Every structure is written in C-alpha cells, then in structure tokens.
Amino acid sequence: MNLNQALTHPIFEIISKSAAELGIDAYVIGGFVRDYILKRGQHKDIDIVAIGSGIALAKQVAKNIPNHPKVQVFKTYGTAMLKYEDIEIEFVGARKESYSEESRNPIVEDGTLEDDQNRRDFTINAMALDLGEANFGTLLDPFDGLEDLEAKIIRTPLDPDITYSDDPLRMMRAIRFATQLNFTIEPASLDAISKNKDRINIITKERIVVELNKILESDVPSIGFLLLEQTGLLQYILPELMALKGIDEKEGQRHKDNFYHTLEVVDNIAKNTDDVWLRWAALLHDIGKAPTKKFSKKVGWTFHGHELAGSKMAYRLFKRLKMPLNDKMKYVQKMVFMSSRPIALAQDVTDSAVRRLVFDAGDHVDDLMVLCEADITTKNPKKFKKYHNNFKLVRDKIVEVEERDHVRNFQPPVSGEEIMEAFNLKPSREIGTIKESIKEAILEGKIPNEHDAAYKLMLEEGARLGLKRHEV
Ligand code: CTP
C-alpha cells in the first residue's frame, strides 16, 4: 500500500533528499502514521528512523532547511531532534535491543527497520512509511497494524510479556491509547499487564502522570480508570480511588459504590469541561469518603467531614505523584473541599447562602457548579430533574446576587486606613473585628455592599467596642 498522500508536507522531501545524500534509508514511524490513517488530524511530532545514524541524518536535514534550525543531540540515546515550523522531528537510528535476565538495561546494537519495529510498543505504532525516493510512501507493516487499527485493537508486536516487562510504562500507554481511541486491549496483553503490574514501580512518577492526564483528558476517561482497576495498576498509582470501591451493608442499609460513582462523575464532567484540573477535582472529589465512613443505627452510613479529609488527601496525592504543588493543586483542593456546598444549598436557595458560596468560591464558583452538576448520578429520572432544576435556581441566584452585591472578589468597602483614621487607632485587633462585622453584615444581607452603609456600621461597631471617634 502506498500512502504518499500522508507525506505532502515539504519536510518529507527534505528528509528523503538528505537520506539519499548520506546513502541511508529513512522511514517515518509511529504516531504520525497511526494518526494519519485514523484521520486524527496532523500529528505534531514526527518520528524518523534511519538505518544508520539518526544524529547524522538530523544534521544533514538541518543543512537542507533554509534557516538551518538547531539540532538537539541526545548522545546517550543516540537520538537527535530539530524543529521545523511548529513540528518537532525526532531522529533515531534503527536499533535492535536484547534484554538479559540480570540487567534492566538493554544491550543496544544497530539493527534493521524490522528489528526497530519489533522493539516498539504496539502494532499500531510500529507502522512505517518509506522515505526512499524509489518507494516514497510505501507502508511497511510487518505486524498488521493496519488490521488492528480497523479492528480497534491494542496488540504488541512481540510476546506482550516481553514488551511490557522491557518498558513497563507501556502498560500505562496501552490503557491510555485504549481510552483515547476507544480501542480494546487484546486479552493476552491485559493478562501480561496484570502479571507485570508491580514493575510500574520502576517508572518515574512524572511519566505516569503524563499518561494519567491523557486518560483524564479523553472523551470517556472511565474507560482508562476501569482498565487500571481491572489490571491491578490502580492500586499502585491511585490507591485512594481503590479504597472507594465496594458497598458495605449493615442492618439492611447500603451506601453507593463511590468508585463507580466517581467514574460516572468524571465522564459527566468530561462532557462539560476540557480543563484537566477540574477533571482531577471530579476524580478526587469523594476520596475523603473512605477514611471518614461510619455507620450508626440512627442515621445509617455517614461520611462526615469527607470534604476536608479529601482536600488534605489531594495534597498528599499530588506530592506523592510529584505533581505541581502550585495554584493548580490548591484549586483542586478547594474544589474537593467545597464540593458539597452547592448541594446543601440547593435544598433551600437563600440569598445569604448564595452570597457566602460566591464569596468563598470566588472566581471558581462556576467551575464548582459544573462539578456539582456532574455529581448528579441518580438513576431516578424525577430526582435527576429536580436536582438539576435546583442547581439552575442556584446558578440564576448567583448571577442575581453578584450583579447586586459584587462579593465574587470581595474588597472591603471600608478600608483598614479609614477605620484607623475614624478612631485614631494604630494597627490593632479591633480593626480586624470591625472589618469582619462589616463582611458578615454584607454576606447576611443586613447592609448592601456599599461604602456609606458600611461606614455607618463601622461607627456603630466602634461604639460597641468602646472606641472613641477621632475629633477633626
Ligand atoms: N514508543 C515505544 N515505547 C514507548 C514509547 C514510544 O515503542 N514506551 C514508540 C512507538 O512506536 C511510538 C513512538 O515511539 O509510536 C513515538 O512515541 P511517542 O511520541 O511517545 O507517542 P506517539 O505514538 O507519537 O503518540 P502520542 O503523541 O499520542 O503520545
């Protein structure tokens, strides 16, 4: 089969010419070929295999590009990279790797194209297109990757036990591709992943998180989390989620399975946001339920304080996975911590409760509503409709209250300086007390969020605290 229509970008002519000048063969391989056949749109990275030195080919290509881009050489890996317009092109010499029982590190030798295809992760990633002038665009597909693409199957070129044991990250990649592409992992592969699951421990947290994020960013993330659970990998990566699995029953009372509930919430939210951090918040919103679960005869199952527990766990989880401990982490913590607020509020939508919600959530109030709406997983159509209607009321009220009271990014209408001046005070506790009273009065709706009303309240509060007015 010839797929030269995949190679219309001028860079391929340049690579072809450069390889000819060096007298070596070169091929495009991997994601570019796969995504072209899947019509997934232009794949941003291009992987080139040279039957010879990848570094030499990269340098030759750079020479043949008019502005001579810089070649980044990774000597230890024998690879090189250059950027052409917005495309990153990676060059590697074809390799043959053999692993011995004693060492994790492979013995690497020069190899043929087929040797190189053999050591790749999946048949759908091992397809290559010839860049030689004579056979430009010919598909080289020794493992029937094309058939697997059509059948939507993830399969390894070699015995899966070898492929996954050689590079355990591939276990995550298999599940990630299955999720992104909605493919099935063939049974032998699934067995091999289960068997090799503990080898995930030799993979750096950062690389695991890259794959986790890609799973979360997919249209239906639950596909991936179910596979992680089914293969046993989830226990190694996100034990907090595993702990949510199962239903307890005592005295005839059962609670819902919070693992499957969580996955439904994540799938729901994926329909309404592409923000991966909001998706993380959905994934973690109930993790505090495992350690806070209690049963009492009177009230049945409870999870008191699970939001606070969950937000603390979110921090530890980010830290363990070496994820950024920055404002994104704080955002996820805040979402987890506040995840039940709108639900409690929807029972009785009062102005003051909505003002407090907006005050506490700040700019994240809309995201919080998206999370809470995704959290509605009841199978009872009447309840489903009722809860959504209630949240609609909350949303309307948020807009109404915000237009009137501007508490979203609350700025005290009377400043500390004004209070100090009014009572001739030095910085002191009283200033905080007065400010807090003003804020509370605004949130409760006792006074409008305006300077004059707040100033009047300040004078009253000052008098109550026994402060004397500064005579001018
Ligand atoms: N590859 C592999 N084993 C890995 C990683 C990569 O065999 N652990 C091979 C595959 O042939 C893959 C190619 O290297 O197609 C390029 O890898 P990468 O850029 O990580 O993935 P892509 O397949 O391009 O897909 P994506 O961009 O979606 O990650």
Short mmCIF file of N, CA and C in Angstrom, two decimals, residues 142-237:
data_model
loop_
_atom_site.label_atom_id
_atom_site.label_comp_id
_atom_site.label_asym_id
_atom_site.label_seq_id
_atom_site.Cartn_x
_atom_site.Cartn_y
_atom_site.Cartn_z
N PRO A 142 4.80 -4.93 9.19
CA PRO A 142 5.01 -6.37 9.35
C PRO A 142 4.11 -7.04 10.38
N PHE A 143 3.48 -6.26 11.26
CA PHE A 143 2.65 -6.88 12.31
C PHE A 143 1.16 -6.63 12.12
N ASP A 144 0.80 -6.25 10.90
CA ASP A 144 -0.62 -5.99 10.60
C ASP A 144 -1.25 -4.93 11.50
N GLY A 145 -0.52 -3.87 11.71
CA GLY A 145 -1.04 -2.75 12.49
C GLY A 145 -2.30 -2.17 11.86
N LEU A 146 -2.31 -2.18 10.53
CA LEU A 146 -3.46 -1.62 9.81
C LEU A 146 -4.74 -2.39 10.16
N GLU A 147 -4.60 -3.72 10.19
CA GLU A 147 -5.76 -4.55 10.56
C GLU A 147 -6.20 -4.23 11.98
N ASP A 148 -5.21 -4.07 12.86
CA ASP A 148 -5.55 -3.78 14.26
C ASP A 148 -6.20 -2.40 14.40
N LEU A 149 -5.76 -1.47 13.56
CA LEU A 149 -6.41 -0.15 13.59
C LEU A 149 -7.87 -0.29 13.21
N GLU A 150 -8.12 -1.09 12.17
CA GLU A 150 -9.50 -1.27 11.72
C GLU A 150 -10.34 -2.01 12.76
N ALA A 151 -9.71 -3.02 13.38
CA ALA A 151 -10.43 -3.81 14.39
C ALA A 151 -10.42 -3.12 15.75
N LYS A 152 -9.74 -1.98 15.83
CA LYS A 152 -9.64 -1.20 17.08
C LYS A 152 -9.05 -2.05 18.21
N ILE A 153 -7.87 -2.58 17.94
CA ILE A 153 -7.22 -3.45 18.92
C ILE A 153 -5.82 -2.97 19.26
N ILE A 154 -5.51 -3.01 20.55
CA ILE A 154 -4.15 -2.72 21.02
C ILE A 154 -3.44 -4.06 21.20
N ARG A 155 -2.36 -4.24 20.45
CA ARG A 155 -1.65 -5.52 20.48
C ARG A 155 -0.16 -5.21 20.39
N THR A 156 0.66 -6.04 20.99
CA THR A 156 2.11 -5.80 20.97
C THR A 156 2.74 -6.58 19.82
N PRO A 157 3.81 -6.08 19.23
CA PRO A 157 4.46 -6.85 18.14
C PRO A 157 5.04 -8.16 18.65
N LEU A 158 5.65 -8.13 19.83
CA LEU A 158 6.25 -9.35 20.39
C LEU A 158 5.32 -9.94 21.44
N ASP A 159 5.75 -11.00 22.06
CA ASP A 159 5.03 -11.56 23.21
C ASP A 159 4.80 -10.42 24.22
N PRO A 160 3.55 -10.15 24.59
CA PRO A 160 3.29 -8.98 25.45
C PRO A 160 4.08 -8.99 26.76
N ASP A 161 4.36 -10.17 27.26
CA ASP A 161 5.15 -10.27 28.49
C ASP A 161 6.50 -9.58 28.31
N ILE A 162 7.08 -9.75 27.15
CA ILE A 162 8.39 -9.14 26.86
C ILE A 162 8.23 -7.63 26.67
N THR A 163 7.25 -7.25 25.85
CA THR A 163 7.07 -5.82 25.55
C THR A 163 6.83 -5.00 26.82
N TYR A 164 5.97 -5.49 27.70
CA TYR A 164 5.65 -4.71 28.92
C TYR A 164 6.75 -4.80 29.96
N SER A 165 7.39 -5.95 30.03
CA SER A 165 8.44 -6.08 31.03
C SER A 165 9.65 -5.22 30.62
N ASP A 166 9.93 -5.15 29.30
CA ASP A 166 11.03 -4.31 28.80
C ASP A 166 10.82 -2.86 29.20
N ASP A 167 9.60 -2.36 29.03
CA ASP A 167 9.32 -0.97 29.35
C ASP A 167 7.92 -0.89 29.97
N PRO A 168 7.87 -0.94 31.30
CA PRO A 168 6.57 -1.02 31.97
C PRO A 168 5.68 0.21 31.75
N LEU A 169 6.26 1.32 31.30
CA LEU A 169 5.41 2.48 31.00
C LEU A 169 4.36 2.11 29.95
N ARG A 170 4.71 1.14 29.13
CA ARG A 170 3.80 0.73 28.05
C ARG A 170 2.47 0.21 28.58
N MET A 171 2.47 -0.26 29.82
CA MET A 171 1.20 -0.71 30.41
C MET A 171 0.25 0.48 30.53
N MET A 172 0.82 1.61 30.94
CA MET A 172 0.02 2.84 31.02
C MET A 172 -0.35 3.32 29.63
N ARG A 173 0.61 3.21 28.71
CA ARG A 173 0.34 3.67 27.34
C ARG A 173 -0.77 2.85 26.69
N ALA A 174 -0.76 1.54 26.93
CA ALA A 174 -1.81 0.69 26.34
C ALA A 174 -3.18 1.17 26.81
N ILE A 175 -3.27 1.43 28.11
CA ILE A 175 -4.55 1.84 28.67
C ILE A 175 -4.90 3.25 28.20
N ARG A 176 -3.90 4.10 28.09
CA ARG A 176 -4.14 5.45 27.59
C ARG A 176 -4.65 5.42 26.14
N PHE A 177 -4.00 4.63 25.27
CA PHE A 177 -4.45 4.56 23.86
C PHE A 177 -5.86 3.96 23.80
N ALA A 178 -6.11 2.93 24.60
CA ALA A 178 -7.44 2.31 24.60
C ALA A 178 -8.50 3.36 24.95
N THR A 179 -8.14 4.26 25.88
CA THR A 179 -9.10 5.29 26.30
C THR A 179 -9.25 6.37 25.23
N GLN A 180 -8.11 6.88 24.75
CA GLN A 180 -8.16 7.96 23.76
C GLN A 180 -8.86 7.52 22.47
N LEU A 181 -8.55 6.29 22.04
CA LEU A 181 -9.03 5.85 20.73
C LEU A 181 -10.28 4.97 20.83
N ASN A 182 -10.68 4.67 22.05
CA ASN A 182 -11.78 3.75 22.29
C ASN A 182 -11.48 2.39 21.63
N PHE A 183 -10.29 1.86 21.92
CA PHE A 183 -9.84 0.57 21.41
C PHE A 183 -9.92 -0.47 22.53
N THR A 184 -9.85 -1.74 22.10
CA THR A 184 -9.83 -2.83 23.08
C THR A 184 -8.40 -3.33 23.21
N ILE A 185 -7.98 -3.62 24.42
CA ILE A 185 -6.66 -4.23 24.61
C ILE A 185 -6.84 -5.73 24.50
N GLU A 186 -6.07 -6.37 23.63
CA GLU A 186 -6.31 -7.81 23.43
C GLU A 186 -6.03 -8.57 24.72
N PRO A 187 -6.76 -9.69 24.93
CA PRO A 187 -6.69 -10.39 26.22
C PRO A 187 -5.27 -10.77 26.66
N ALA A 188 -4.43 -11.21 25.72
CA ALA A 188 -3.07 -11.61 26.12
C ALA A 188 -2.31 -10.42 26.70
N SER A 189 -2.56 -9.26 26.13
CA SER A 189 -1.92 -8.04 26.63
C SER A 189 -2.43 -7.70 28.02
N LEU A 190 -3.74 -7.80 28.20
CA LEU A 190 -4.32 -7.49 29.51
C LEU A 190 -3.75 -8.41 30.58
N ASP A 191 -3.62 -9.69 30.23
CA ASP A 191 -3.03 -10.65 31.18
C ASP A 191 -1.60 -10.26 31.52
N ALA A 192 -0.85 -9.88 30.47
CA ALA A 192 0.56 -9.53 30.70
C ALA A 192 0.67 -8.28 31.57
N ILE A 193 -0.27 -7.33 31.40
CA ILE A 193 -0.23 -6.12 32.23
C ILE A 193 -0.50 -6.51 33.69
N SER A 194 -1.52 -7.35 33.89
CA SER A 194 -1.82 -7.78 35.26
C SER A 194 -0.60 -8.46 35.88
N LYS A 195 0.05 -9.27 35.08
CA LYS A 195 1.19 -10.03 35.58
C LYS A 195 2.37 -9.13 35.92
N ASN A 196 2.57 -8.10 35.11
CA ASN A 196 3.74 -7.24 35.29
C ASN A 196 3.46 -5.97 36.08
N LYS A 197 2.26 -5.89 36.67
CA LYS A 197 1.84 -4.61 37.24
C LYS A 197 2.81 -4.00 38.24
N ASP A 198 3.46 -4.86 39.04
CA ASP A 198 4.34 -4.27 40.07
C ASP A 198 5.59 -3.62 39.45
N ARG A 199 5.86 -3.92 38.19
CA ARG A 199 7.01 -3.27 37.54
C ARG A 199 6.74 -1.80 37.25
N ILE A 200 5.52 -1.34 37.44
CA ILE A 200 5.21 0.08 37.26
C ILE A 200 6.04 0.91 38.26
N ASN A 201 6.46 0.24 39.34
CA ASN A 201 7.25 0.94 40.36
C ASN A 201 8.59 1.46 39.85
N ILE A 202 9.09 0.92 38.74
CA ILE A 202 10.39 1.41 38.25
C ILE A 202 10.22 2.61 37.30
N ILE A 203 8.98 2.98 37.05
CA ILE A 203 8.73 4.13 36.16
C ILE A 203 8.60 5.40 36.99
N THR A 204 9.15 6.49 36.49
CA THR A 204 9.09 7.73 37.27
C THR A 204 7.64 8.23 37.34
N LYS A 205 7.36 8.88 38.46
CA LYS A 205 6.01 9.40 38.69
C LYS A 205 5.61 10.38 37.59
N GLU A 206 6.56 11.18 37.15
CA GLU A 206 6.25 12.19 36.13
C GLU A 206 5.70 11.55 34.86
N ARG A 207 6.31 10.44 34.46
CA ARG A 207 5.86 9.79 33.21
C ARG A 207 4.51 9.13 33.41
N ILE A 208 4.28 8.61 34.60
CA ILE A 208 2.97 8.02 34.89
C ILE A 208 1.89 9.09 34.82
N VAL A 209 2.22 10.27 35.38
CA VAL A 209 1.23 11.35 35.41
C VAL A 209 0.92 11.86 34.00
N VAL A 210 1.92 11.87 33.11
CA VAL A 210 1.64 12.27 31.72
C VAL A 210 0.54 11.38 31.15
N GLU A 211 0.65 10.08 31.40
CA GLU A 211 -0.36 9.15 30.86
C GLU A 211 -1.70 9.32 31.58
N LEU A 212 -1.64 9.51 32.89
CA LEU A 212 -2.89 9.71 33.64
C LEU A 212 -3.63 10.93 33.14
N ASN A 213 -2.88 12.00 32.87
CA ASN A 213 -3.52 13.22 32.36
C ASN A 213 -4.15 12.96 30.99
N LYS A 214 -3.47 12.19 30.17
CA LYS A 214 -4.03 11.90 28.85
C LYS A 214 -5.31 11.07 28.97
N ILE A 215 -5.34 10.18 29.95
CA ILE A 215 -6.57 9.40 30.18
C ILE A 215 -7.68 10.36 30.62
N LEU A 216 -7.33 11.24 31.56
CA LEU A 216 -8.33 12.18 32.08
C LEU A 216 -8.82 13.14 31.00
N GLU A 217 -7.95 13.45 30.06
CA GLU A 217 -8.32 14.40 29.01
C GLU A 217 -9.15 13.77 27.88
N SER A 218 -9.32 12.45 27.96
CA SER A 218 -10.08 11.76 26.89
C SER A 218 -11.57 12.02 27.03
N ASP A 219 -12.31 11.66 25.97
CA ASP A 219 -13.76 11.89 25.99
C ASP A 219 -14.48 11.09 27.07
N VAL A 220 -14.03 9.83 27.24
CA VAL A 220 -14.67 8.97 28.25
C VAL A 220 -13.57 8.41 29.17
N PRO A 221 -13.13 9.20 30.13
CA PRO A 221 -11.99 8.78 30.96
C PRO A 221 -12.22 7.49 31.73
N SER A 222 -13.48 7.14 32.01
CA SER A 222 -13.73 5.94 32.82
C SER A 222 -13.17 4.68 32.15
N ILE A 223 -13.09 4.69 30.82
CA ILE A 223 -12.54 3.51 30.12
C ILE A 223 -11.17 3.20 30.72
N GLY A 224 -10.35 4.21 30.85
CA GLY A 224 -8.99 4.03 31.35
C GLY A 224 -8.95 3.64 32.82
N PHE A 225 -9.78 4.30 33.63
CA PHE A 225 -9.72 4.01 35.06
C PHE A 225 -10.25 2.60 35.35
N LEU A 226 -11.22 2.16 34.56
CA LEU A 226 -11.72 0.79 34.74
C LEU A 226 -10.63 -0.22 34.37
N LEU A 227 -9.88 0.09 33.30
CA LEU A 227 -8.79 -0.82 32.90
C LEU A 227 -7.67 -0.82 33.94
N LEU A 228 -7.38 0.35 34.48
CA LEU A 228 -6.35 0.43 35.53
C LEU A 228 -6.77 -0.42 36.73
N GLU A 229 -8.06 -0.37 37.02
CA GLU A 229 -8.57 -1.13 38.15
C GLU A 229 -8.53 -2.63 37.85
N GLN A 230 -9.01 -2.94 36.66
CA GLN A 230 -9.11 -4.35 36.25
C GLN A 230 -7.75 -5.05 36.21
N THR A 231 -6.71 -4.31 35.81
CA THR A 231 -5.38 -4.92 35.69
C THR A 231 -4.61 -4.87 37.01
N GLY A 232 -5.15 -4.15 37.98
CA GLY A 232 -4.47 -4.04 39.26
C GLY A 232 -3.50 -2.88 39.36
N LEU A 233 -3.35 -2.12 38.28
CA LEU A 233 -2.41 -0.99 38.31
C LEU A 233 -2.89 0.14 39.22
N LEU A 234 -4.20 0.28 39.33
CA LEU A 234 -4.75 1.43 40.06
C LEU A 234 -4.28 1.44 41.52
N GLN A 235 -4.17 0.24 42.10
CA GLN A 235 -3.73 0.14 43.49
C GLN A 235 -2.34 0.74 43.68
N TYR A 236 -1.50 0.65 42.65
CA TYR A 236 -0.14 1.18 42.75
C TYR A 236 -0.12 2.70 42.53
N ILE A 237 -1.05 3.18 41.71
CA ILE A 237 -0.98 4.58 41.29
C ILE A 237 -1.90 5.47 42.11
#
